């Protein structure tokens, strides 16, 4: 495994106090080092890029699991066991977050917010109207379900199916746009420092789209639950 | 070497296994059987465990306890459905853990489970001829924190350090993966005596990564038995006007009879059910597989919902599952196999004995923890979401279900009143939005908070789920960076002090029990040896010198005298001496027998018999 790069400040080994430059194990005494407090990309030895090959990610995760998992630290000191436990917990959270592209980009935005503050999240007005309309139909269907045993009003269900395919199409559109923006972010080069103006623009755009997507996902789930 | 054993602590049967080289092996008892029925029978002079206890249930119904696993980490309210079918008495207040009442004493489920673990421990110790005090114990994947903790407590009470709690389906996949050397996505459908689990795993280069798990902790063979029992009692009432469902012996008798009939129906189309009634008459009926299937069909269907949910959580379609593995005795039922095959669209695997595969997997995990296996690693998940109750009784989710463990989450807490010294945190497990609909896990109280204006203290609480799936909570004052005192009140568990007390008690009992058992064993050996030697003397005293015969007779007399005493050391020593004295006689007898056999063979050949 490659050392995790120069982004990390130099640290001292907790055991032998020799300098460790971001490696997982001290070069002098081979003791495991805490990875606590680093961002999830760095934990996995990855740059702040948004396109990640999932097979590669899995391989890295499995390799690091073999290094950190508490199963392999039973005979070690309690300090090492504690580090193994914390490292594994951090590693598992990092993998879970980066595995899903939307959780990944959300995390990156959260990470960069320190340097890219003041990104306003606007409610999407055209979308809002459509969602409100659908929700009305859903409410009507729910009301029918409650009042009469046979609440299967066919035209209402047809309308909802229609809405579902329209909203589903919109959702795909939003996801495509997010993907395209993720590629643009990567094309600008993943700096670990403060964002440039164009990088901030991209993150802002992604953030708005992510909030659209959340609205869409929620309403789609509600339709699925009500019409199944 | 310090041996670590793998234990499958089952609802119906329990097993203990270990690694013999690269091969996991279940340890058999003296009678050669590998399963220890998870049954206890409380007698005047002690507790019977396993097969003997199961038999005693027929005459000692109210003092024979089984299906303890279904009580672990539970409150009395959770067990309403089972109450009518249990011959033993449950007690306990509405809050807190359930207890089993036997005569004057009450036992908690971990204490009862500890007795079964103790039997498995003894079995392993006899096998190795040395002490065993470390174990890996399996639990259903869908067990919550209280049920896991109860299992760990049971281990401690039994004198076992529980190095790991492993999920049963995951353990099974480990045994299967090691044996079949397969890679890909595996679904483990585990339907046992009391619980149901479904786990989806990805196996890649020795890493067993659980993608999702789901289940029902109260669904299994016991529930099938209950359906049959209800049918039988109903028919007994209709045919003979007998209402026997409150009679503990009849409950045990009917239960055993329907359980056996159910098992037979997995291989035959029909069977007869024959149960003697207290008045000397007999209940007799034919039961077909079709009848059984229609009685339990809805229960089998209930298991499919969790399968679909697990697939959804893992973002998989049934077609993406490469192999389906069946685990647990109840998967022998043809209806179960059929429904699972239909759901996943492929025939399931059942090459490894479904009763043993979990214990074998536990033995492999034990070997991993011993550092003897380095190429295999289990990455398991937490089956239920973890959350805390917030204002208005809403559940605030902090660790979602199916998160790979170990995992952690940090939350900051503060005070709402000036000078407030303590803050209560109510932790729950479950998927519902309202705290009340979820399972209370524990109440943590942050104490000795520095008195400050409301909202000023910042207490950082770390919720960590370890590799056992058990929650550990620590807190620190974020402003001062010092550890914050915290008190834990488990909702359905024992406090550390209670467990300590039970450990002390079990040691006292254990010493008495062990001495008693050693004495019985030594006497049994003496009886066998006396019988064999006396028989040998009759047959073969002419084969050895007279002074040897005299020496044997002296040792024989000494052993008989020792046998009447209470000292098992003396009996053992006398046994050894008689063995030595009669060594030559035994050899002479063996030679004579061989010669005779050879001559007989020759005679046979000559006579062409």
Short mmCIF file of N, CA and C in Angstrom, two decimals, chain A residues 27-124:
data_model
loop_
_atom_site.label_atom_id
_atom_site.label_comp_id
_atom_site.label_asym_id
_atom_site.label_seq_id
_atom_site.Cartn_x
_atom_site.Cartn_y
_atom_site.Cartn_z
N UNK A 27 7.47 3.27 10.71
CA UNK A 27 8.56 2.58 10.03
C UNK A 27 9.57 2.01 11.01
N UNK A 28 9.68 2.64 12.18
CA UNK A 28 10.68 2.21 13.16
C UNK A 28 10.21 1.00 13.97
N UNK A 29 9.02 1.13 14.58
CA UNK A 29 8.60 0.07 15.51
C UNK A 29 7.44 -0.77 14.97
N UNK A 30 6.97 -0.47 13.76
CA UNK A 30 5.90 -1.23 13.09
C UNK A 30 4.56 -1.21 13.84
N UNK A 31 4.38 -0.25 14.76
CA UNK A 31 3.10 -0.18 15.47
C UNK A 31 2.08 0.54 14.59
N UNK A 32 0.82 0.08 14.70
CA UNK A 32 -0.25 0.71 13.93
C UNK A 32 -0.47 2.14 14.44
N UNK A 33 -0.75 3.06 13.51
CA UNK A 33 -0.92 4.47 13.85
C UNK A 33 -2.38 4.88 13.71
N UNK A 34 -2.87 5.74 14.59
CA UNK A 34 -4.27 6.17 14.47
C UNK A 34 -4.51 7.00 13.21
N UNK A 35 -5.62 6.73 12.51
CA UNK A 35 -5.93 7.53 11.32
C UNK A 35 -7.06 8.50 11.63
N UNK A 36 -7.34 8.62 12.90
CA UNK A 36 -8.42 9.47 13.37
C UNK A 36 -8.26 10.91 12.88
N UNK A 37 -9.38 11.53 12.51
CA UNK A 37 -9.35 12.95 12.23
C UNK A 37 -9.00 13.32 10.80
N UNK A 38 -8.78 12.33 9.94
CA UNK A 38 -8.48 12.64 8.55
C UNK A 38 -9.74 12.46 7.71
N UNK A 39 -9.76 13.09 6.53
CA UNK A 39 -10.97 12.96 5.74
C UNK A 39 -11.01 11.59 5.07
N UNK A 40 -12.22 11.19 4.66
CA UNK A 40 -12.45 9.84 4.16
C UNK A 40 -11.65 9.52 2.89
N UNK A 41 -11.44 10.52 2.06
CA UNK A 41 -10.65 10.27 0.85
C UNK A 41 -9.22 9.90 1.25
N UNK A 42 -8.67 10.70 2.15
CA UNK A 42 -7.29 10.49 2.58
C UNK A 42 -7.13 9.15 3.30
N UNK A 43 -8.14 8.80 4.13
CA UNK A 43 -8.10 7.52 4.82
C UNK A 43 -7.91 6.39 3.83
N UNK A 44 -8.60 6.48 2.69
CA UNK A 44 -8.52 5.42 1.69
C UNK A 44 -7.39 5.64 0.69
N UNK A 45 -6.56 6.66 0.95
CA UNK A 45 -5.42 6.91 0.07
C UNK A 45 -5.83 7.47 -1.28
N UNK A 46 -6.96 8.20 -1.32
CA UNK A 46 -7.46 8.72 -2.59
C UNK A 46 -7.40 10.24 -2.64
N UNK A 47 -7.21 10.81 -3.84
CA UNK A 47 -7.30 12.28 -3.97
C UNK A 47 -8.76 12.72 -3.90
N UNK A 48 -8.99 14.03 -3.79
CA UNK A 48 -10.36 14.53 -3.70
C UNK A 48 -11.03 14.56 -5.06
N UNK A 49 -11.13 13.40 -5.68
CA UNK A 49 -11.79 13.29 -6.99
C UNK A 49 -13.13 12.60 -6.81
N UNK A 50 -14.05 12.92 -7.71
CA UNK A 50 -15.41 12.41 -7.54
C UNK A 50 -15.71 11.15 -8.32
N UNK A 51 -14.94 10.89 -9.37
CA UNK A 51 -15.15 9.63 -10.08
C UNK A 51 -14.21 8.58 -9.49
N UNK A 52 -14.81 7.52 -8.99
CA UNK A 52 -14.02 6.47 -8.36
C UNK A 52 -14.43 5.13 -8.95
N UNK A 53 -13.46 4.33 -9.33
CA UNK A 53 -13.75 2.99 -9.82
C UNK A 53 -14.11 2.12 -8.62
N UNK A 54 -15.34 1.58 -8.65
CA UNK A 54 -15.83 0.88 -7.46
C UNK A 54 -15.05 -0.39 -7.16
N UNK A 55 -14.57 -1.06 -8.21
CA UNK A 55 -13.78 -2.28 -7.98
C UNK A 55 -12.46 -1.93 -7.28
N UNK A 56 -11.85 -0.81 -7.72
CA UNK A 56 -10.61 -0.36 -7.05
C UNK A 56 -10.88 -0.01 -5.59
N UNK A 57 -11.99 0.72 -5.40
CA UNK A 57 -12.33 1.16 -4.05
C UNK A 57 -12.50 -0.05 -3.14
N UNK A 58 -13.19 -1.06 -3.65
CA UNK A 58 -13.42 -2.27 -2.85
C UNK A 58 -12.08 -2.94 -2.49
N UNK A 59 -11.20 -2.99 -3.47
CA UNK A 59 -9.90 -3.64 -3.24
C UNK A 59 -9.13 -2.90 -2.14
N UNK A 60 -9.12 -1.57 -2.23
CA UNK A 60 -8.43 -0.77 -1.21
C UNK A 60 -9.04 -1.02 0.17
N UNK A 61 -10.38 -1.02 0.18
CA UNK A 61 -11.09 -1.22 1.44
C UNK A 61 -10.76 -2.59 2.05
N UNK A 62 -10.77 -3.61 1.23
CA UNK A 62 -10.45 -4.94 1.75
C UNK A 62 -9.01 -5.03 2.25
N UNK A 63 -8.08 -4.45 1.49
CA UNK A 63 -6.68 -4.47 1.91
C UNK A 63 -6.51 -3.77 3.26
N UNK A 64 -7.14 -2.60 3.39
CA UNK A 64 -7.01 -1.86 4.65
C UNK A 64 -7.72 -2.58 5.80
N UNK A 65 -8.83 -3.26 5.49
CA UNK A 65 -9.53 -4.03 6.52
C UNK A 65 -8.60 -5.09 7.09
N UNK A 66 -7.85 -5.73 6.21
CA UNK A 66 -6.88 -6.73 6.67
C UNK A 66 -5.82 -6.11 7.57
N UNK A 67 -5.50 -4.84 7.35
CA UNK A 67 -4.47 -4.19 8.17
C UNK A 67 -5.02 -3.78 9.54
N UNK A 68 -6.31 -3.36 9.57
CA UNK A 68 -6.82 -2.72 10.78
C UNK A 68 -7.77 -3.55 11.62
N UNK A 69 -8.37 -4.59 11.05
CA UNK A 69 -9.49 -5.22 11.76
C UNK A 69 -9.09 -5.77 13.14
N UNK A 70 -9.94 -5.53 14.16
CA UNK A 70 -9.64 -5.98 15.53
C UNK A 70 -9.33 -7.48 15.63
N UNK A 71 -9.85 -8.28 14.72
CA UNK A 71 -9.55 -9.73 14.73
C UNK A 71 -8.05 -10.00 14.79
N UNK A 72 -7.28 -9.13 14.16
CA UNK A 72 -5.85 -9.38 14.04
C UNK A 72 -5.04 -8.72 15.15
N UNK A 73 -5.71 -8.12 16.13
CA UNK A 73 -4.99 -7.38 17.19
C UNK A 73 -5.25 -7.97 18.58
N UNK A 74 -5.74 -9.22 18.62
CA UNK A 74 -6.12 -9.77 19.91
C UNK A 74 -4.94 -9.94 20.87
N UNK A 75 -3.79 -10.28 20.31
CA UNK A 75 -2.64 -10.50 21.19
C UNK A 75 -1.85 -9.23 21.48
N UNK A 76 -2.31 -8.09 20.92
CA UNK A 76 -1.54 -6.85 21.04
C UNK A 76 -1.91 -6.07 22.30
N UNK A 77 -1.22 -4.96 22.53
CA UNK A 77 -1.49 -4.13 23.71
C UNK A 77 -2.87 -3.49 23.59
N UNK A 78 -3.40 -3.03 24.73
CA UNK A 78 -4.75 -2.47 24.68
C UNK A 78 -4.77 -1.18 23.87
N UNK A 79 -3.64 -0.45 23.87
CA UNK A 79 -3.55 0.77 23.07
C UNK A 79 -3.68 0.44 21.58
N UNK A 80 -2.97 -0.61 21.16
CA UNK A 80 -3.05 -1.01 19.75
C UNK A 80 -4.45 -1.52 19.40
N UNK A 81 -5.06 -2.25 20.36
CA UNK A 81 -6.42 -2.74 20.11
C UNK A 81 -7.38 -1.57 19.93
N UNK A 82 -7.19 -0.55 20.74
CA UNK A 82 -8.06 0.63 20.65
C UNK A 82 -7.87 1.32 19.29
N UNK A 83 -6.62 1.46 18.88
CA UNK A 83 -6.36 2.10 17.58
C UNK A 83 -6.98 1.28 16.45
N UNK A 84 -6.82 -0.06 16.55
CA UNK A 84 -7.39 -0.93 15.53
C UNK A 84 -8.91 -0.76 15.44
N UNK A 85 -9.54 -0.66 16.61
CA UNK A 85 -10.99 -0.50 16.65
C UNK A 85 -11.41 0.84 16.02
N UNK A 86 -10.74 1.91 16.44
CA UNK A 86 -11.08 3.24 15.91
C UNK A 86 -10.78 3.33 14.41
N UNK A 87 -9.62 2.79 14.01
CA UNK A 87 -9.27 2.82 12.59
C UNK A 87 -10.29 2.06 11.76
N UNK A 88 -10.68 0.87 12.25
CA UNK A 88 -11.67 0.08 11.51
C UNK A 88 -12.98 0.83 11.38
N UNK A 89 -13.40 1.45 12.49
CA UNK A 89 -14.66 2.19 12.47
C UNK A 89 -14.59 3.32 11.44
N UNK A 90 -13.47 4.06 11.45
CA UNK A 90 -13.31 5.15 10.50
C UNK A 90 -13.27 4.62 9.06
N UNK A 91 -12.52 3.55 8.87
CA UNK A 91 -12.42 2.94 7.54
C UNK A 91 -13.80 2.52 7.02
N UNK A 92 -14.57 1.86 7.89
CA UNK A 92 -15.90 1.40 7.47
C UNK A 92 -16.80 2.56 7.08
N UNK A 93 -16.72 3.64 7.86
CA UNK A 93 -17.55 4.81 7.54
C UNK A 93 -17.08 5.46 6.23
N UNK A 94 -15.77 5.49 6.05
CA UNK A 94 -15.21 6.08 4.83
C UNK A 94 -15.68 5.30 3.60
N UNK A 95 -15.62 3.98 3.69
CA UNK A 95 -16.01 3.15 2.54
C UNK A 95 -17.49 3.31 2.24
N UNK A 96 -18.29 3.29 3.29
CA UNK A 96 -19.73 3.42 3.11
C UNK A 96 -20.07 4.74 2.43
N UNK A 97 -19.37 5.80 2.82
CA UNK A 97 -19.66 7.12 2.27
C UNK A 97 -19.20 7.25 0.82
N UNK A 98 -18.00 6.76 0.54
CA UNK A 98 -17.45 6.96 -0.81
C UNK A 98 -18.00 5.98 -1.84
N UNK A 99 -18.58 4.87 -1.35
CA UNK A 99 -19.12 3.85 -2.25
C UNK A 99 -20.30 4.40 -3.05
N UNK A 100 -21.12 5.20 -2.39
CA UNK A 100 -22.31 5.75 -3.03
C UNK A 100 -21.97 7.12 -3.62
N UNK A 101 -22.13 7.30 -4.95
CA UNK A 101 -21.66 8.55 -5.57
C UNK A 101 -22.31 9.80 -4.99
N UNK A 102 -23.59 9.69 -4.58
CA UNK A 102 -24.25 10.90 -4.06
C UNK A 102 -23.81 11.21 -2.64
N UNK A 103 -23.64 10.15 -1.84
CA UNK A 103 -23.10 10.36 -0.49
C UNK A 103 -21.67 10.91 -0.61
N UNK A 104 -20.96 10.45 -1.64
CA UNK A 104 -19.58 10.87 -1.85
C UNK A 104 -19.50 12.37 -2.14
N UNK A 105 -20.35 12.84 -3.08
CA UNK A 105 -20.26 14.25 -3.46
C UNK A 105 -20.79 15.13 -2.32
N UNK A 106 -21.79 14.63 -1.61
CA UNK A 106 -22.30 15.38 -0.46
C UNK A 106 -21.20 15.55 0.57
N UNK A 107 -20.45 14.46 0.77
CA UNK A 107 -19.36 14.51 1.74
C UNK A 107 -18.29 15.49 1.29
N UNK A 108 -18.00 15.49 0.00
CA UNK A 108 -16.96 16.40 -0.50
C UNK A 108 -17.39 17.85 -0.28
N UNK A 109 -18.67 18.11 -0.53
CA UNK A 109 -19.16 19.48 -0.33
C UNK A 109 -19.02 19.86 1.14
N UNK A 110 -19.41 18.91 2.01
CA UNK A 110 -19.29 19.14 3.45
C UNK A 110 -17.83 19.43 3.82
N UNK A 111 -16.94 18.66 3.19
CA UNK A 111 -15.51 18.79 3.47
C UNK A 111 -14.98 20.15 3.02
N UNK A 112 -15.45 20.58 1.83
CA UNK A 112 -14.92 21.81 1.25
C UNK A 112 -15.63 23.05 1.79
N UNK A 113 -16.73 22.84 2.51
CA UNK A 113 -17.50 23.98 2.98
C UNK A 113 -16.67 24.92 3.82
N UNK A 114 -15.70 24.34 4.50
CA UNK A 114 -14.82 25.19 5.31
C UNK A 114 -14.19 26.28 4.46
N UNK A 115 -13.82 25.92 3.20
CA UNK A 115 -13.22 26.92 2.32
C UNK A 115 -14.23 27.48 1.32
N UNK A 116 -15.34 26.79 1.11
CA UNK A 116 -16.34 27.27 0.15
C UNK A 116 -17.63 27.59 0.87
N UNK A 117 -17.61 28.52 1.80
CA UNK A 117 -18.82 28.86 2.54
C UNK A 117 -19.79 29.63 1.66
N UNK A 118 -20.90 30.02 2.24
CA UNK A 118 -21.88 30.88 1.58
C UNK A 118 -22.43 30.26 0.30
N UNK A 119 -22.63 28.97 0.27
CA UNK A 119 -23.30 28.41 -0.90
C UNK A 119 -24.78 28.28 -0.56
N UNK A 120 -25.62 29.15 -1.13
CA UNK A 120 -27.03 29.06 -0.78
C UNK A 120 -27.71 27.89 -1.50
N UNK A 121 -28.64 27.24 -0.81
CA UNK A 121 -29.39 26.17 -1.43
C UNK A 121 -30.79 26.68 -1.74
N UNK A 122 -31.11 26.79 -3.04
CA UNK A 122 -32.40 27.36 -3.43
C UNK A 122 -33.44 26.25 -3.62
N UNK A 123 -34.64 26.53 -3.20
CA UNK A 123 -35.69 25.54 -3.49
C UNK A 123 -36.04 25.60 -4.98
N UNK A 124 -36.19 24.48 -5.63
CA UNK A 124 -36.50 24.46 -7.07
C UNK A 124 -37.99 24.69 -7.33
#
